[in-house]
Amino acid sequence: MCCAASVLAKGWLSPREAFAASRSLVDLIRDSAAKTPISTYKLRGNVAVFEGSGGNIAFLHGQDGKVFIDAGITASRLRILDAANALSSEPIRYLINTHWHFDHADGNAWLNAEGAAIVAHENTHKHLLSAQRVEDWNFNFPESPLAAIPTEVFSSEKSLKLNGETLALKHYGPAHTDSDISVMFSNADILHCGDTYWNGIYPFIDYSTGGNIQGMIKAADANLAATTDKTIIVPGHGHPVSNRTELQAYRDMLLAIHEIVAKLKQSGKSLDETIAAKPTAAFDAKWGQFVIDPDFFTQLVYEGA
């Protein structure tokens, strides 16, 4: 989990530094969203993506109304509305959550108040409906207000036809969480991967709600299988306009680090010993320059190795 890339330039704290300063990572993300501008990237046809409020938000517009893929953080509400209204004057009709985490679903309630029906996997519904603790963030999330709870849920796959586009929703199985889905814009050939894909940065994996490193690798394989060199790929975090070459590099990084960490763990190395061995060293210059630093990512991989 992380916010806009501009946060890095401002010297945002690592998770370890945040905890030491008695500030949770969640608080820092919300603080950043309150002031970060929303950047708009037009993709193909009537599809765009907004960056700057938690996870990357895909946006579809047309005569059937505005459709959001993820809701971002409530503190960004006015800036998200401005960005959406600059592309379309149609009313808000749908919101699709790629998973339950607050940086993708915190804005559910206000989008529902604006008219959005909320669609999500059944596990997103379950997690938002009750209090959740994410151990690796050391944070307790209260149950969400009723207005934020998805009203249209599915277990495996779902299809929506809106604005001349077919949206194919598909559950990954346990990956970043147990609630992750992909959203394919079939006609435009655009895939939103949610937080199964972090472009150019180490990902967070939420073991508290069913995620694991092996599932992340399987999800990356599924994303590769669903795309071609012509597909525009929207990651949950990192630069919001990506491609299959970058996705392949991400998958290869996950697999390589998992194999190194698994060998160390299986040889009897403790977590501290594994971190000291620097199993991510070959990848840190490219992938380790953001909120999930090399030590923290090693810990996440070790949990599931």
PDB file of N, CA, C and O in Angstrom, residues 118-156:
ATOM      1  N   ILE A 118     -22.241  -0.100  -5.633  1.00  0.00           N
ATOM      2  CA  ILE A 118     -20.901  -0.612  -5.371  1.00  0.00           C
ATOM      3  C   ILE A 118     -20.853  -2.108  -5.651  1.00  0.00           C
ATOM      4  O   ILE A 118     -21.628  -2.887  -5.085  1.00  0.00           O
ATOM      5  N   VAL A 119     -19.903  -2.499  -6.506  1.00  0.00           N
ATOM      6  CA  VAL A 119     -19.730  -3.895  -6.922  1.00  0.00           C
ATOM      7  C   VAL A 119     -18.372  -4.381  -6.418  1.00  0.00           C
ATOM      8  O   VAL A 119     -17.368  -3.675  -6.535  1.00  0.00           O
ATOM      9  N   ALA A 120     -18.335  -5.592  -5.861  1.00  0.00           N
ATOM     10  CA  ALA A 120     -17.072  -6.118  -5.345  1.00  0.00           C
ATOM     11  C   ALA A 120     -17.175  -7.621  -5.142  1.00  0.00           C
ATOM     12  O   ALA A 120     -18.266  -8.212  -5.181  1.00  0.00           O
ATOM     13  N   HIS A 121     -16.025  -8.234  -4.890  1.00  0.00           N
ATOM     14  CA  HIS A 121     -15.998  -9.645  -4.525  1.00  0.00           C
ATOM     15  C   HIS A 121     -16.623  -9.831  -3.145  1.00  0.00           C
ATOM     16  O   HIS A 121     -16.603  -8.922  -2.303  1.00  0.00           O
ATOM     17  N   GLU A 122     -17.151 -11.012  -2.902  1.00  0.00           N
ATOM     18  CA  GLU A 122     -17.830 -11.275  -1.634  1.00  0.00           C
ATOM     19  C   GLU A 122     -16.907 -11.115  -0.430  1.00  0.00           C
ATOM     20  O   GLU A 122     -17.360 -10.761   0.667  1.00  0.00           O
ATOM     21  N   ASN A 123     -15.602 -11.325  -0.596  1.00  0.00           N
ATOM     22  CA  ASN A 123     -14.690 -11.147   0.537  1.00  0.00           C
ATOM     23  C   ASN A 123     -14.441  -9.677   0.848  1.00  0.00           C
ATOM     24  O   ASN A 123     -14.186  -9.318   1.992  1.00  0.00           O
ATOM     25  N   THR A 124     -14.509  -8.818  -0.168  1.00  0.00           N
ATOM     26  CA  THR A 124     -14.463  -7.378   0.090  1.00  0.00           C
ATOM     27  C   THR A 124     -15.669  -6.973   0.934  1.00  0.00           C
ATOM     28  O   THR A 124     -15.542  -6.221   1.906  1.00  0.00           O
ATOM     29  N   HIS A 125     -16.825  -7.462   0.562  1.00  0.00           N
ATOM     30  CA  HIS A 125     -18.043  -7.211   1.344  1.00  0.00           C
ATOM     31  C   HIS A 125     -17.856  -7.672   2.780  1.00  0.00           C
ATOM     32  O   HIS A 125     -18.157  -6.935   3.741  1.00  0.00           O
ATOM     33  N   LYS A 126     -17.322  -8.867   2.958  1.00  0.00           N
ATOM     34  CA  LYS A 126     -17.121  -9.432   4.297  1.00  0.00           C
ATOM     35  C   LYS A 126     -16.166  -8.584   5.123  1.00  0.00           C
ATOM     36  O   LYS A 126     -16.442  -8.278   6.297  1.00  0.00           O
ATOM     37  N   HIS A 127     -15.044  -8.180   4.542  1.00  0.00           N
ATOM     38  CA  HIS A 127     -14.035  -7.432   5.303  1.00  0.00           C
ATOM     39  C   HIS A 127     -14.506  -6.018   5.648  1.00  0.00           C
ATOM     40  O   HIS A 127     -14.192  -5.508   6.724  1.00  0.00           O
ATOM     41  N   LEU A 128     -15.235  -5.383   4.740  1.00  0.00           N
ATOM     42  CA  LEU A 128     -15.717  -4.036   5.027  1.00  0.00           C
ATOM     43  C   LEU A 128     -16.842  -4.044   6.053  1.00  0.00           C
ATOM     44  O   LEU A 128     -17.056  -3.053   6.763  1.00  0.00           O
ATOM     45  N   LEU A 129     -17.537  -5.161   6.156  1.00  0.00           N
ATOM     46  CA  LEU A 129     -18.695  -5.244   7.045  1.00  0.00           C
ATOM     47  C   LEU A 129     -18.304  -5.425   8.512  1.00  0.00           C
ATOM     48  O   LEU A 129     -19.138  -5.237   9.396  1.00  0.00           O
ATOM     49  N   SER A 130     -17.040  -5.771   8.762  1.00  0.00           N
ATOM     50  CA  SER A 130     -16.607  -5.991  10.146  1.00  0.00           C
ATOM     51  C   SER A 130     -15.229  -5.372  10.369  1.00  0.00           C
ATOM     52  O   SER A 130     -14.515  -5.052   9.415  1.00  0.00           O
ATOM     53  N   ALA A 131     -14.867  -5.192  11.626  1.00  0.00           N
ATOM     54  CA  ALA A 131     -13.560  -4.636  11.967  1.00  0.00           C
ATOM     55  C   ALA A 131     -12.449  -5.571  11.487  1.00  0.00           C
ATOM     56  O   ALA A 131     -12.599  -6.795  11.529  1.00  0.00           O
ATOM     57  N   GLN A 132     -11.351  -4.983  11.029  1.00  0.00           N
ATOM     58  CA  GLN A 132     -10.225  -5.763  10.522  1.00  0.00           C
ATOM     59  C   GLN A 132      -8.919  -5.268  11.136  1.00  0.00           C
ATOM     60  O   GLN A 132      -8.734  -4.060  11.306  1.00  0.00           O
ATOM     61  N   ARG A 133      -8.027  -6.190  11.437  1.00  0.00           N
ATOM     62  CA  ARG A 133      -6.676  -5.820  11.864  1.00  0.00           C
ATOM     63  C   ARG A 133      -5.676  -6.294  10.807  1.00  0.00           C
ATOM     64  O   ARG A 133      -5.698  -7.456  10.394  1.00  0.00           O
ATOM     65  N   VAL A 134      -4.810  -5.380  10.381  1.00  0.00           N
ATOM     66  CA  VAL A 134      -3.723  -5.724   9.474  1.00  0.00           C
ATOM     67  C   VAL A 134      -2.440  -5.705  10.294  1.00  0.00           C
ATOM     68  O   VAL A 134      -1.937  -4.645  10.672  1.00  0.00           O
ATOM     69  N   GLU A 135      -1.943  -6.882  10.617  1.00  0.00           N
ATOM     70  CA  GLU A 135      -0.804  -7.001  11.535  1.00  0.00           C
ATOM     71  C   GLU A 135       0.436  -6.275  11.026  1.00  0.00           C
ATOM     72  O   GLU A 135       1.139  -5.603  11.795  1.00  0.00           O
ATOM     73  N   ASP A 136       0.718  -6.406   9.747  1.00  0.00           N
ATOM     74  CA  ASP A 136       1.955  -5.830   9.231  1.00  0.00           C
ATOM     75  C   ASP A 136       1.898  -4.316   9.092  1.00  0.00           C
ATOM     76  O   ASP A 136       2.917  -3.678   8.797  1.00  0.00           O
ATOM     77  N   TRP A 137       0.727  -3.710   9.283  1.00  0.00           N
ATOM     78  CA  TRP A 137       0.633  -2.258   9.417  1.00  0.00           C
ATOM     79  C   TRP A 137       0.447  -1.850  10.876  1.00  0.00           C
ATOM     80  O   TRP A 137       0.430  -0.660  11.171  1.00  0.00           O
ATOM     81  N   ASN A 138       0.244  -2.850  11.740  1.00  0.00           N
ATOM     82  CA  ASN A 138      -0.044  -2.579  13.142  1.00  0.00           C
ATOM     83  C   ASN A 138      -1.229  -1.624  13.258  1.00  0.00           C
ATOM     84  O   ASN A 138      -1.197  -0.636  13.989  1.00  0.00           O
ATOM     85  N   PHE A 139      -2.312  -1.955  12.554  1.00  0.00           N
ATOM     86  CA  PHE A 139      -3.444  -1.036  12.485  1.00  0.00           C
ATOM     87  C   PHE A 139      -4.760  -1.798  12.532  1.00  0.00           C
ATOM     88  O   PHE A 139      -4.920  -2.836  11.890  1.00  0.00           O
ATOM     89  N   ASN A 140      -5.719  -1.244  13.297  1.00  0.00           N
ATOM     90  CA  ASN A 140      -7.073  -1.790  13.393  1.00  0.00           C
ATOM     91  C   ASN A 140      -8.038  -0.903  12.622  1.00  0.00           C
ATOM     92  O   ASN A 140      -8.133   0.301  12.896  1.00  0.00           O
ATOM     93  N   PHE A 141      -8.754  -1.485  11.684  1.00  0.00           N
ATOM     94  CA  PHE A 141      -9.763  -0.755  10.920  1.00  0.00           C
ATOM     95  C   PHE A 141     -11.143  -1.061  11.496  1.00  0.00           C
ATOM     96  O   PHE A 141     -11.503  -2.227  11.662  1.00  0.00           O
ATOM     97  N   PRO A 142     -11.936  -0.033  11.791  1.00  0.00           N
ATOM     98  CA  PRO A 142     -13.297  -0.294  12.263  1.00  0.00           C
ATOM     99  C   PRO A 142     -14.167  -0.772  11.107  1.00  0.00           C
ATOM    100  O   PRO A 142     -13.791  -0.659   9.935  1.00  0.00           O
ATOM    101  N   GLU A 143     -15.329  -1.319  11.434  1.00  0.00           N
ATOM    102  CA  GLU A 143     -16.264  -1.688  10.376  1.00  0.00           C
ATOM    103  C   GLU A 143     -16.668  -0.433   9.609  1.00  0.00           C
ATOM    104  O   GLU A 143     -16.709   0.670  10.155  1.00  0.00           O
ATOM    105  N   SER A 144     -16.943  -0.599   8.339  1.00  0.00           N
ATOM    106  CA  SER A 144     -17.288   0.541   7.491  1.00  0.00           C
ATOM    107  C   SER A 144     -18.752   0.914   7.660  1.00  0.00           C
ATOM    108  O   SER A 144     -19.578   0.075   8.020  1.00  0.00           O
ATOM    109  N   PRO A 145     -19.095   2.178   7.395  1.00  0.00           N
ATOM    110  CA  PRO A 145     -20.512   2.562   7.448  1.00  0.00           C
ATOM    111  C   PRO A 145     -21.299   1.823   6.375  1.00  0.00           C
ATOM    112  O   PRO A 145     -20.742   1.390   5.350  1.00  0.00           O
ATOM    113  N   LEU A 146     -22.581   1.681   6.590  1.00  0.00           N
ATOM    114  CA  LEU A 146     -23.416   0.904   5.677  1.00  0.00           C
ATOM    115  C   LEU A 146     -23.329   1.418   4.250  1.00  0.00           C
ATOM    116  O   LEU A 146     -23.335   0.626   3.288  1.00  0.00           O
ATOM    117  N   ALA A 147     -23.211   2.723   4.078  1.00  0.00           N
ATOM    118  CA  ALA A 147     -23.152   3.301   2.733  1.00  0.00           C
ATOM    119  C   ALA A 147     -21.908   2.875   1.966  1.00  0.00           C
ATOM    120  O   ALA A 147     -21.869   2.975   0.732  1.00  0.00           O
ATOM    121  N   ALA A 148     -20.889   2.396   2.668  1.00  0.00           N
ATOM    122  CA  ALA A 148     -19.636   1.992   2.030  1.00  0.00           C
ATOM    123  C   ALA A 148     -19.605   0.512   1.662  1.00  0.00           C
ATOM    124  O   ALA A 148     -18.647   0.054   1.031  1.00  0.00           O
ATOM    125  N   ILE A 149     -20.627  -0.235   2.055  1.00  0.00           N
ATOM    126  CA  ILE A 149     -20.630  -1.681   1.847  1.00  0.00           C
ATOM    127  C   ILE A 149     -21.123  -2.017   0.443  1.00  0.00           C
ATOM    128  O   ILE A 149     -22.180  -1.532   0.017  1.00  0.00           O
ATOM    129  N   PRO A 150     -20.393  -2.827  -0.318  1.00  0.00           N
ATOM    130  CA  PRO A 150     -20.868  -3.231  -1.653  1.00  0.00           C
ATOM    131  C   PRO A 150     -22.234  -3.903  -1.590  1.00  0.00           C
ATOM    132  O   PRO A 150     -22.515  -4.682  -0.681  1.00  0.00           O
ATOM    133  N   THR A 151     -23.071  -3.578  -2.554  1.00  0.00           N
ATOM    134  CA  THR A 151     -24.418  -4.142  -2.612  1.00  0.00           C
ATOM    135  C   THR A 151     -24.565  -5.183  -3.712  1.00  0.00           C
ATOM    136  O   THR A 151     -25.532  -5.943  -3.734  1.00  0.00           O
ATOM    137  N   GLU A 152     -23.608  -5.220  -4.658  1.00  0.00           N
ATOM    138  CA  GLU A 152     -23.606  -6.221  -5.713  1.00  0.00           C
ATOM    139  C   GLU A 152     -22.318  -7.026  -5.568  1.00  0.00           C
ATOM    140  O   GLU A 152     -21.233  -6.500  -5.819  1.00  0.00           O
ATOM    141  N   VAL A 153     -22.426  -8.267  -5.133  1.00  0.00           N
ATOM    142  CA  VAL A 153     -21.231  -9.072  -4.869  1.00  0.00           C
ATOM    143  C   VAL A 153     -21.244 -10.338  -5.726  1.00  0.00           C
ATOM    144  O   VAL A 153     -22.288 -10.789  -6.190  1.00  0.00           O
ATOM    145  N   PHE A 154     -20.062 -10.891  -5.927  1.00  0.00           N
ATOM    146  CA  PHE A 154     -19.941 -12.113  -6.706  1.00  0.00           C
ATOM    147  C   PHE A 154     -18.808 -12.951  -6.128  1.00  0.00           C
ATOM    148  O   PHE A 154     -17.976 -12.456  -5.363  1.00  0.00           O
ATOM    149  N   SER A 155     -18.758 -14.214  -6.499  1.00  0.00           N
ATOM    150  CA  SER A 155     -17.771 -15.124  -5.924  1.00  0.00           C
ATOM    151  C   SER A 155     -16.631 -15.456  -6.869  1.00  0.00           C
ATOM    152  O   SER A 155     -15.505 -15.711  -6.426  1.00  0.00           O
ATOM    153  N   SER A 156     -16.881 -15.458  -8.162  1.00  0.00           N
ATOM    154  CA  SER A 156     -15.839 -15.871  -9.111  1.00  0.00           C
ATOM    155  C   SER A 156     -15.672 -14.880 -10.254  1.00  0.00           C
ATOM    156  O   SER A 156     -14.616 -14.276 -10.421  1.00  0.00           O
TER     157      SER A 156
END
